[in-house]
């Protein structure tokens, strides 16, 4: 199957209100252009050093989503063009994004990453940490970020029930926040969850953004570059 037909197959199976982020990390500009020529405009990358050259060399109507662990010292390279940062996992990072947002006169769309898996290697806030942050004067002073929702990654397992419960937990937390802290926000509406192996479950559990890589572009070959 080629990239265009993979895309078409996935899009035909997901509801219209769900955004498909085509995760193009490790894949070439030519492969991204195959998806682009098929009409796709929303792509995701997880490394700043890989995203920046792709941004520079590819069409400017692409909406780039940053989905990886973001280091504070690299925010400045993507602030001016990034459509959404999915992976904000600390107040420190949020403050830094706000700082560069102010500098570049942008309001940066972000999602707060929540720790939902049973894996030490994954990042994110827990509920108490989020609640504490929402009270913090430093958080309330971040005018150049727009919190658009939550993001989570389920445990890497074949156990569907485990995955489903983790996604459900994220949706429940989202609803709780939507009904309290964010009740006045028109922007707080996204739940980014679901990848190639579990996006169908994620959508059943309320996902509004799925991040799908290998099912579109094929398996990734990290070669010697693999560091995470
Ligand atoms: C790589 C990646 C994906 C896509 O993974 P696939 O299994 O290839 O669909 C989704 N989300 C994040 C955060 C990723 O790093």
mmCIF file with all atom_site columns, C-alpha atoms in Angstrom, residues 47-189:
data_model
loop_
_atom_site.group_PDB
_atom_site.id
_atom_site.type_symbol
_atom_site.label_atom_id
_atom_site.label_alt_id
_atom_site.label_comp_id
_atom_site.label_asym_id
_atom_site.label_entity_id
_atom_site.label_seq_id
_atom_site.pdbx_PDB_ins_code
_atom_site.Cartn_x
_atom_site.Cartn_y
_atom_site.Cartn_z
_atom_site.occupancy
_atom_site.B_iso_or_equiv
_atom_site.pdbx_formal_charge
_atom_site.auth_seq_id
_atom_site.auth_comp_id
_atom_site.auth_asym_id
_atom_site.auth_atom_id
_atom_site.pdbx_PDB_model_num
ATOM 1   C CA . UNK A 1 47  ? 12.485  16.426 17.370 1.00 0.00 ? 47  UNK A CA 1
ATOM 2   C CA . UNK A 1 48  ? 13.199  20.106 16.884 1.00 0.00 ? 48  UNK A CA 1
ATOM 3   C CA . UNK A 1 49  ? 16.334  19.484 14.826 1.00 0.00 ? 49  UNK A CA 1
ATOM 4   C CA . UNK A 1 50  ? 14.333  17.351 12.417 1.00 0.00 ? 50  UNK A CA 1
ATOM 5   C CA . UNK A 1 51  ? 11.262  19.574 12.327 1.00 0.00 ? 51  UNK A CA 1
ATOM 6   C CA . UNK A 1 52  ? 12.996  22.876 11.537 1.00 0.00 ? 52  UNK A CA 1
ATOM 7   C CA . UNK A 1 53  ? 14.561  21.853 8.194  1.00 0.00 ? 53  UNK A CA 1
ATOM 8   C CA . UNK A 1 54  ? 11.335  20.148 7.165  1.00 0.00 ? 54  UNK A CA 1
ATOM 9   C CA . UNK A 1 55  ? 9.399   23.303 8.012  1.00 0.00 ? 55  UNK A CA 1
ATOM 10  C CA . UNK A 1 56  ? 11.851  25.394 6.004  1.00 0.00 ? 56  UNK A CA 1
ATOM 11  C CA . UNK A 1 57  ? 11.821  23.190 2.934  1.00 0.00 ? 57  UNK A CA 1
ATOM 12  C CA . UNK A 1 58  ? 8.190   22.093 2.718  1.00 0.00 ? 58  UNK A CA 1
ATOM 13  C CA . UNK A 1 59  ? 5.035   24.057 1.784  1.00 0.00 ? 59  UNK A CA 1
ATOM 14  C CA . UNK A 1 60  ? 4.055   26.735 4.279  1.00 0.00 ? 60  UNK A CA 1
ATOM 15  C CA . UNK A 1 61  ? 0.405   25.726 4.547  1.00 0.00 ? 61  UNK A CA 1
ATOM 16  C CA . UNK A 1 62  ? 1.386   22.609 6.500  1.00 0.00 ? 62  UNK A CA 1
ATOM 17  C CA . UNK A 1 63  ? 0.195   22.660 10.102 1.00 0.00 ? 63  UNK A CA 1
ATOM 18  C CA . UNK A 1 64  ? 3.053   21.283 12.189 1.00 0.00 ? 64  UNK A CA 1
ATOM 19  C CA . UNK A 1 65  ? 2.341   19.619 15.523 1.00 0.00 ? 65  UNK A CA 1
ATOM 20  C CA . UNK A 1 66  ? 5.158   19.049 17.977 1.00 0.00 ? 66  UNK A CA 1
ATOM 21  C CA . UNK A 1 67  ? 4.561   15.757 19.796 1.00 0.00 ? 67  UNK A CA 1
ATOM 22  C CA . UNK A 1 68  ? 7.867   14.929 21.476 1.00 0.00 ? 68  UNK A CA 1
ATOM 23  C CA . UNK A 1 69  ? 9.571   15.789 24.711 1.00 0.00 ? 69  UNK A CA 1
ATOM 24  C CA . UNK A 1 70  ? 10.517  19.436 24.282 1.00 0.00 ? 70  UNK A CA 1
ATOM 25  C CA . UNK A 1 71  ? 13.655  20.923 25.792 1.00 0.00 ? 71  UNK A CA 1
ATOM 26  C CA . UNK A 1 72  ? 13.384  24.521 26.969 1.00 0.00 ? 72  UNK A CA 1
ATOM 27  C CA . UNK A 1 73  ? 16.435  25.657 25.045 1.00 0.00 ? 73  UNK A CA 1
ATOM 28  C CA . UNK A 1 74  ? 14.879  24.567 21.737 1.00 0.00 ? 74  UNK A CA 1
ATOM 29  C CA . UNK A 1 75  ? 11.497  26.278 22.016 1.00 0.00 ? 75  UNK A CA 1
ATOM 30  C CA . UNK A 1 76  ? 12.756  29.388 20.288 1.00 0.00 ? 76  UNK A CA 1
ATOM 31  C CA . UNK A 1 77  ? 13.373  27.516 17.031 1.00 0.00 ? 77  UNK A CA 1
ATOM 32  C CA . UNK A 1 78  ? 9.729   26.505 16.569 1.00 0.00 ? 78  UNK A CA 1
ATOM 33  C CA . UNK A 1 79  ? 7.672   29.209 18.303 1.00 0.00 ? 79  UNK A CA 1
ATOM 34  C CA . UNK A 1 80  ? 7.113   31.340 15.226 1.00 0.00 ? 80  UNK A CA 1
ATOM 35  C CA . UNK A 1 81  ? 5.478   28.598 13.156 1.00 0.00 ? 81  UNK A CA 1
ATOM 36  C CA . UNK A 1 82  ? 4.312   25.709 15.326 1.00 0.00 ? 82  UNK A CA 1
ATOM 37  C CA . UNK A 1 83  ? 0.574   25.001 15.128 1.00 0.00 ? 83  UNK A CA 1
ATOM 38  C CA . UNK A 1 84  ? 0.338   23.088 18.392 1.00 0.00 ? 84  UNK A CA 1
ATOM 39  C CA . UNK A 1 85  ? 2.699   21.704 21.029 1.00 0.00 ? 85  UNK A CA 1
ATOM 40  C CA . UNK A 1 86  ? 1.192   18.480 22.440 1.00 0.00 ? 86  UNK A CA 1
ATOM 41  C CA . UNK A 1 87  ? 3.724   17.686 25.041 1.00 0.00 ? 87  UNK A CA 1
ATOM 42  C CA . UNK A 1 88  ? 3.837   20.347 27.747 1.00 0.00 ? 88  UNK A CA 1
ATOM 43  C CA . UNK A 1 89  ? 4.738   18.434 30.885 1.00 0.00 ? 89  UNK A CA 1
ATOM 44  C CA . UNK A 1 90  ? 5.874   21.089 33.346 1.00 0.00 ? 90  UNK A CA 1
ATOM 45  C CA . UNK A 1 91  ? 5.080   24.637 34.414 1.00 0.00 ? 91  UNK A CA 1
ATOM 46  C CA . UNK A 1 92  ? 8.686   25.534 33.652 1.00 0.00 ? 92  UNK A CA 1
ATOM 47  C CA . UNK A 1 93  ? 8.231   24.522 30.031 1.00 0.00 ? 93  UNK A CA 1
ATOM 48  C CA . UNK A 1 94  ? 4.914   26.346 29.783 1.00 0.00 ? 94  UNK A CA 1
ATOM 49  C CA . UNK A 1 95  ? 6.549   29.518 31.122 1.00 0.00 ? 95  UNK A CA 1
ATOM 50  C CA . UNK A 1 96  ? 9.341   29.245 28.572 1.00 0.00 ? 96  UNK A CA 1
ATOM 51  C CA . UNK A 1 97  ? 6.868   28.776 25.720 1.00 0.00 ? 97  UNK A CA 1
ATOM 52  C CA . UNK A 1 98  ? 4.995   31.816 27.009 1.00 0.00 ? 98  UNK A CA 1
ATOM 53  C CA . UNK A 1 99  ? 8.208   33.808 27.084 1.00 0.00 ? 99  UNK A CA 1
ATOM 54  C CA . UNK A 1 100 ? 9.026   33.075 23.442 1.00 0.00 ? 100 UNK A CA 1
ATOM 55  C CA . UNK A 1 101 ? 5.393   33.530 22.484 1.00 0.00 ? 101 UNK A CA 1
ATOM 56  C CA . UNK A 1 102 ? 5.616   37.069 23.858 1.00 0.00 ? 102 UNK A CA 1
ATOM 57  C CA . UNK A 1 103 ? 8.932   37.646 22.128 1.00 0.00 ? 103 UNK A CA 1
ATOM 58  C CA . UNK A 1 104 ? 7.599   36.538 18.729 1.00 0.00 ? 104 UNK A CA 1
ATOM 59  C CA . UNK A 1 105 ? 4.172   38.084 19.327 1.00 0.00 ? 105 UNK A CA 1
ATOM 60  C CA . UNK A 1 106 ? 2.403   34.714 19.077 1.00 0.00 ? 106 UNK A CA 1
ATOM 61  C CA . UNK A 1 107 ? -0.156  32.932 21.166 1.00 0.00 ? 107 UNK A CA 1
ATOM 62  C CA . UNK A 1 108 ? 1.073   29.338 21.144 1.00 0.00 ? 108 UNK A CA 1
ATOM 63  C CA . UNK A 1 109 ? -1.471  26.499 21.169 1.00 0.00 ? 109 UNK A CA 1
ATOM 64  C CA . UNK A 1 110 ? -0.492  23.833 23.672 1.00 0.00 ? 110 UNK A CA 1
ATOM 65  C CA . UNK A 1 111 ? -1.819  20.630 25.166 1.00 0.00 ? 111 UNK A CA 1
ATOM 66  C CA . UNK A 1 112 ? -0.927  19.509 28.660 1.00 0.00 ? 112 UNK A CA 1
ATOM 67  C CA . UNK A 1 113 ? 0.537   16.027 28.651 1.00 0.00 ? 113 UNK A CA 1
ATOM 68  C CA . UNK A 1 114 ? -0.922  13.770 31.316 1.00 0.00 ? 114 UNK A CA 1
ATOM 69  C CA . UNK A 1 115 ? 0.761   10.651 32.621 1.00 0.00 ? 115 UNK A CA 1
ATOM 70  C CA . UNK A 1 116 ? -1.744  7.861  32.029 1.00 0.00 ? 116 UNK A CA 1
ATOM 71  C CA . UNK A 1 117 ? 0.453   4.806  31.359 1.00 0.00 ? 117 UNK A CA 1
ATOM 72  C CA . UNK A 1 118 ? 2.094   2.401  33.718 1.00 0.00 ? 118 UNK A CA 1
ATOM 73  C CA . UNK A 1 119 ? 5.524   3.032  32.237 1.00 0.00 ? 119 UNK A CA 1
ATOM 74  C CA . UNK A 1 120 ? 8.284   4.952  33.923 1.00 0.00 ? 120 UNK A CA 1
ATOM 75  C CA . UNK A 1 121 ? 9.630   6.149  30.603 1.00 0.00 ? 121 UNK A CA 1
ATOM 76  C CA . UNK A 1 122 ? 6.627   8.264  29.738 1.00 0.00 ? 122 UNK A CA 1
ATOM 77  C CA . UNK A 1 123 ? 6.234   11.907 30.677 1.00 0.00 ? 123 UNK A CA 1
ATOM 78  C CA . UNK A 1 124 ? 3.385   14.042 31.942 1.00 0.00 ? 124 UNK A CA 1
ATOM 79  C CA . UNK A 1 125 ? 1.495   15.628 34.807 1.00 0.00 ? 125 UNK A CA 1
ATOM 80  C CA . UNK A 1 126 ? -0.699  13.750 37.223 1.00 0.00 ? 126 UNK A CA 1
ATOM 81  C CA . UNK A 1 127 ? -4.006  15.220 38.322 1.00 0.00 ? 127 UNK A CA 1
ATOM 82  C CA . UNK A 1 128 ? -2.707  16.755 41.547 1.00 0.00 ? 128 UNK A CA 1
ATOM 83  C CA . UNK A 1 129 ? 0.168   18.417 39.750 1.00 0.00 ? 129 UNK A CA 1
ATOM 84  C CA . UNK A 1 130 ? -2.201  19.920 37.211 1.00 0.00 ? 130 UNK A CA 1
ATOM 85  C CA . UNK A 1 131 ? -4.512  21.243 39.909 1.00 0.00 ? 131 UNK A CA 1
ATOM 86  C CA . UNK A 1 132 ? -1.583  22.792 41.753 1.00 0.00 ? 132 UNK A CA 1
ATOM 87  C CA . UNK A 1 133 ? -0.334  24.403 38.564 1.00 0.00 ? 133 UNK A CA 1
ATOM 88  C CA . UNK A 1 134 ? -3.702  25.952 37.731 1.00 0.00 ? 134 UNK A CA 1
ATOM 89  C CA . UNK A 1 135 ? -3.545  27.822 41.061 1.00 0.00 ? 135 UNK A CA 1
ATOM 90  C CA . UNK A 1 136 ? -0.062  29.113 40.490 1.00 0.00 ? 136 UNK A CA 1
ATOM 91  C CA . UNK A 1 137 ? 0.366   32.848 39.769 1.00 0.00 ? 137 UNK A CA 1
ATOM 92  C CA . UNK A 1 138 ? 3.089   31.888 37.297 1.00 0.00 ? 138 UNK A CA 1
ATOM 93  C CA . UNK A 1 139 ? 0.588   29.815 35.358 1.00 0.00 ? 139 UNK A CA 1
ATOM 94  C CA . UNK A 1 140 ? -2.055  32.530 35.419 1.00 0.00 ? 140 UNK A CA 1
ATOM 95  C CA . UNK A 1 141 ? 0.448   35.008 34.013 1.00 0.00 ? 141 UNK A CA 1
ATOM 96  C CA . UNK A 1 142 ? 1.062   32.953 30.844 1.00 0.00 ? 142 UNK A CA 1
ATOM 97  C CA . UNK A 1 143 ? -0.891  35.098 28.399 1.00 0.00 ? 143 UNK A CA 1
ATOM 98  C CA . UNK A 1 144 ? 0.971   33.917 25.306 1.00 0.00 ? 144 UNK A CA 1
ATOM 99  C CA . UNK A 1 145 ? -0.029  30.285 25.571 1.00 0.00 ? 145 UNK A CA 1
ATOM 100 C CA . UNK A 1 146 ? -3.458  28.925 24.832 1.00 0.00 ? 146 UNK A CA 1
ATOM 101 C CA . UNK A 1 147 ? -4.237  25.658 26.615 1.00 0.00 ? 147 UNK A CA 1
ATOM 102 C CA . UNK A 1 148 ? -6.312  23.712 24.073 1.00 0.00 ? 148 UNK A CA 1
ATOM 103 C CA . UNK A 1 149 ? -6.688  20.437 25.935 1.00 0.00 ? 149 UNK A CA 1
ATOM 104 C CA . UNK A 1 150 ? -4.882  17.325 27.110 1.00 0.00 ? 150 UNK A CA 1
ATOM 105 C CA . UNK A 1 151 ? -2.579  14.728 25.572 1.00 0.00 ? 151 UNK A CA 1
ATOM 106 C CA . UNK A 1 152 ? -1.743  11.236 26.731 1.00 0.00 ? 152 UNK A CA 1
ATOM 107 C CA . UNK A 1 153 ? 0.036   8.063  25.698 1.00 0.00 ? 153 UNK A CA 1
ATOM 108 C CA . UNK A 1 154 ? -1.290  4.678  26.745 1.00 0.00 ? 154 UNK A CA 1
ATOM 109 C CA . UNK A 1 155 ? 0.845   1.799  27.935 1.00 0.00 ? 155 UNK A CA 1
ATOM 110 C CA . UNK A 1 156 ? 2.517   -0.140 25.136 1.00 0.00 ? 156 UNK A CA 1
ATOM 111 C CA . UNK A 1 157 ? 0.642   -3.416 25.616 1.00 0.00 ? 157 UNK A CA 1
ATOM 112 C CA . UNK A 1 158 ? -1.601  -5.878 23.800 1.00 0.00 ? 158 UNK A CA 1
ATOM 113 C CA . UNK A 1 159 ? -4.105  -5.650 26.622 1.00 0.00 ? 159 UNK A CA 1
ATOM 114 C CA . UNK A 1 160 ? -6.942  -3.666 25.104 1.00 0.00 ? 160 UNK A CA 1
ATOM 115 C CA . UNK A 1 161 ? -8.687  -3.160 28.408 1.00 0.00 ? 161 UNK A CA 1
ATOM 116 C CA . UNK A 1 162 ? -5.625  -1.523 29.958 1.00 0.00 ? 162 UNK A CA 1
ATOM 117 C CA . UNK A 1 163 ? -5.366  0.854  27.002 1.00 0.00 ? 163 UNK A CA 1
ATOM 118 C CA . UNK A 1 164 ? -9.074  1.613  27.029 1.00 0.00 ? 164 UNK A CA 1
ATOM 119 C CA . UNK A 1 165 ? -9.048  2.376  30.758 1.00 0.00 ? 165 UNK A CA 1
ATOM 120 C CA . UNK A 1 166 ? -6.108  4.732  30.377 1.00 0.00 ? 166 UNK A CA 1
ATOM 121 C CA . UNK A 1 167 ? -7.820  6.632  27.563 1.00 0.00 ? 167 UNK A CA 1
ATOM 122 C CA . UNK A 1 168 ? -11.044 6.740  29.554 1.00 0.00 ? 168 UNK A CA 1
ATOM 123 C CA . UNK A 1 169 ? -9.177  8.183  32.505 1.00 0.00 ? 169 UNK A CA 1
ATOM 124 C CA . UNK A 1 170 ? -7.849  10.992 30.287 1.00 0.00 ? 170 UNK A CA 1
ATOM 125 C CA . UNK A 1 171 ? -11.299 11.786 28.912 1.00 0.00 ? 171 UNK A CA 1
ATOM 126 C CA . UNK A 1 172 ? -12.789 11.822 32.414 1.00 0.00 ? 172 UNK A CA 1
ATOM 127 C CA . UNK A 1 173 ? -10.086 14.228 33.553 1.00 0.00 ? 173 UNK A CA 1
ATOM 128 C CA . UNK A 1 174 ? -10.688 16.400 30.495 1.00 0.00 ? 174 UNK A CA 1
ATOM 129 C CA . UNK A 1 175 ? -14.417 16.588 31.273 1.00 0.00 ? 175 UNK A CA 1
ATOM 130 C CA . UNK A 1 176 ? -13.729 17.426 34.870 1.00 0.00 ? 176 UNK A CA 1
ATOM 131 C CA . UNK A 1 177 ? -11.460 20.308 33.868 1.00 0.00 ? 177 UNK A CA 1
ATOM 132 C CA . UNK A 1 178 ? -13.830 21.452 31.148 1.00 0.00 ? 178 UNK A CA 1
ATOM 133 C CA . UNK A 1 179 ? -16.524 21.721 33.800 1.00 0.00 ? 179 UNK A CA 1
ATOM 134 C CA . UNK A 1 180 ? -14.356 23.604 36.279 1.00 0.00 ? 180 UNK A CA 1
ATOM 135 C CA . UNK A 1 181 ? -11.032 25.302 35.593 1.00 0.00 ? 181 UNK A CA 1
ATOM 136 C CA . UNK A 1 182 ? -11.719 25.704 31.863 1.00 0.00 ? 182 UNK A CA 1
ATOM 137 C CA . UNK A 1 183 ? -15.468 26.314 31.932 1.00 0.00 ? 183 UNK A CA 1
ATOM 138 C CA . UNK A 1 184 ? -14.945 29.788 30.434 1.00 0.00 ? 184 UNK A CA 1
ATOM 139 C CA . UNK A 1 185 ? -12.524 28.656 27.735 1.00 0.00 ? 185 UNK A CA 1
ATOM 140 C CA . UNK A 1 186 ? -13.660 28.189 24.146 1.00 0.00 ? 186 UNK A CA 1
ATOM 141 C CA . UNK A 1 187 ? -10.253 26.746 23.316 1.00 0.00 ? 187 UNK A CA 1
ATOM 142 C CA . UNK A 1 188 ? -10.091 23.867 25.778 1.00 0.00 ? 188 UNK A CA 1
ATOM 143 C CA . UNK A 1 189 ? -11.599 21.171 23.553 1.00 0.00 ? 189 UNK A CA 1
#
